[in-house]
Short mmCIF file of C-alpha atoms in Angstrom, two decimals:
data_model
loop_
_atom_site.label_atom_id
_atom_site.label_comp_id
_atom_site.label_asym_id
_atom_site.label_seq_id
_atom_site.Cartn_x
_atom_site.Cartn_y
_atom_site.Cartn_z
CA MET A 41 -99.04 146.73 46.46
CA ILE A 42 -99.11 146.59 42.69
CA ASN A 43 -97.54 143.64 40.89
CA VAL A 44 -95.00 144.73 38.25
CA GLN A 45 -93.91 142.44 35.44
CA GLU A 46 -90.28 142.83 34.38
CA ILE A 47 -89.93 142.66 30.60
CA THR A 48 -86.58 141.43 29.33
CA SER A 49 -87.18 141.11 25.57
CA VAL A 50 -89.04 142.92 22.80
CA ASN A 51 -91.25 139.87 22.21
CA GLU A 52 -92.55 140.05 25.79
CA ILE A 53 -93.90 143.56 25.12
CA ASP A 54 -96.44 142.35 22.55
CA THR A 55 -97.48 139.44 24.75
CA PHE A 56 -98.00 141.70 27.75
CA ILE A 57 -100.12 144.18 25.77
CA GLU A 58 -102.18 141.39 24.18
CA ASN A 59 -102.85 139.68 27.53
CA ASN A 60 -103.97 142.82 29.39
CA ARG A 61 -106.82 145.05 28.26
CA LEU A 62 -105.35 147.98 30.20
CA SER A 63 -101.58 147.71 30.11
CA MET A 64 -98.97 150.28 31.05
CA LEU A 65 -95.29 150.16 30.14
CA TYR A 66 -92.73 152.03 32.20
CA VAL A 67 -89.46 152.40 30.32
CA SER A 68 -86.45 153.56 32.29
CA GLN A 69 -82.69 153.20 32.56
CA GLU A 70 -80.62 152.31 35.56
CA ASP A 71 -78.53 155.52 35.46
CA CYS A 72 -81.58 157.83 35.27
CA ASN A 73 -82.32 159.74 38.49
CA VAL A 74 -85.67 161.01 37.22
CA CYS A 75 -86.67 157.39 36.47
CA HIS A 76 -85.93 156.34 40.05
CA ALA A 77 -87.92 159.27 41.45
CA ILE A 78 -91.02 158.71 39.29
CA TYR A 79 -91.29 154.91 39.53
CA PRO A 80 -92.48 154.70 43.19
CA LYS A 81 -95.00 157.51 42.58
CA LEU A 82 -96.35 155.69 39.53
CA LYS A 83 -96.75 152.41 41.43
CA GLU A 84 -98.51 154.23 44.26
CA LEU A 85 -100.87 155.93 41.79
CA LEU A 86 -101.70 152.63 40.09
CA ASN A 87 -102.80 151.12 43.41
CA ASN A 88 -106.00 153.10 42.78
CA TYR A 89 -106.48 151.44 39.37
CA PRO A 90 -106.13 147.66 39.86
CA GLU A 91 -107.31 146.87 36.31
CA ILE A 92 -104.23 148.59 34.86
CA LYS A 93 -101.36 146.11 34.66
CA LEU A 94 -97.85 147.54 34.86
CA ALA A 95 -94.68 146.27 33.20
CA HIS A 96 -91.19 147.70 33.60
CA ILE A 97 -88.58 147.72 30.86
CA ASP A 98 -84.95 148.71 31.42
CA ALA A 99 -84.00 150.31 28.09
CA SER A 100 -80.31 149.67 28.68
CA GLN A 101 -81.01 145.91 28.85
CA VAL A 102 -83.69 145.78 26.13
CA GLU A 103 -82.13 148.21 23.67
CA ALA A 104 -84.59 147.39 20.86
CA VAL A 105 -87.44 148.87 22.92
CA ALA A 106 -86.51 152.40 21.79
CA GLY A 107 -87.01 151.53 18.13
CA LYS A 108 -90.09 149.40 18.67
CA LEU A 109 -91.98 151.97 20.75
CA LEU A 110 -90.37 155.14 19.34
CA ILE A 111 -88.91 156.17 22.68
CA PHE A 112 -86.52 159.11 22.61
CA THR A 113 -86.15 159.80 26.32
CA VAL A 114 -86.57 158.05 29.64
CA PRO A 115 -88.61 157.66 31.65
CA THR A 116 -91.48 157.02 29.29
CA ILE A 117 -94.92 155.83 30.35
CA ILE A 118 -97.21 154.33 27.70
CA LEU A 119 -100.74 153.18 28.45
CA PHE A 120 -102.47 150.78 26.07
CA PHE A 121 -106.21 150.19 25.97
CA ASP A 122 -107.35 147.19 23.90
CA GLN A 123 -103.84 146.99 22.38
CA LYS A 124 -103.90 150.60 21.14
CA GLU A 125 -101.77 153.36 22.56
CA TYR A 126 -104.00 155.64 24.61
CA LEU A 127 -101.55 157.82 26.53
CA ARG A 128 -97.84 158.62 26.49
CA GLU A 129 -95.83 160.64 28.99
CA GLY A 130 -92.12 161.25 28.75
CA ARG A 131 -89.33 162.59 30.94
CA PHE A 132 -91.21 164.97 33.24
CA VAL A 133 -94.50 163.38 34.19
CA GLN A 134 -97.33 165.64 35.36
CA PHE A 135 -98.99 163.31 37.86
CA GLU A 136 -102.11 165.44 38.25
CA GLN A 137 -102.76 165.29 34.50
CA LEU A 138 -101.86 161.60 34.36
CA GLU A 139 -104.28 160.79 37.18
CA ALA A 140 -107.06 162.79 35.51
CA ARG A 141 -106.57 160.87 32.25
CA LEU A 142 -106.49 157.53 34.07
CA GLU A 143 -109.64 158.41 35.96
CA GLN A 144 -111.39 159.41 32.74
CA LEU A 145 -110.44 156.15 31.00
CA TYR A 146 -111.14 154.00 34.05
CA ASN A 147 -114.63 155.42 34.45
CA ALA A 148 -115.38 154.92 30.74
CA VAL A 149 -114.39 151.23 30.84
#
């Protein structure tokens, strides 16, 4: 099972991205049904990509995350490669496309 780091402040975001070459942020809110449906699927998908480290941010607890990462809707998935944003998915995640992009990046690394 994948290990998920819970991020509770904006400062932790930068540290997480700096410490992990492949880092993914999952931004959600507690009252979001779509967020709760996508999260287990995302964790299951990432079991196939152990080099990608996952962090979860509850936007209702870390309100500054929206401004820092320019997030306009939840859930939002952002993948960073060498501290640069590589991929962003919002609200309705197409898992087939997401997996294809992850596979492409993973094979290139």
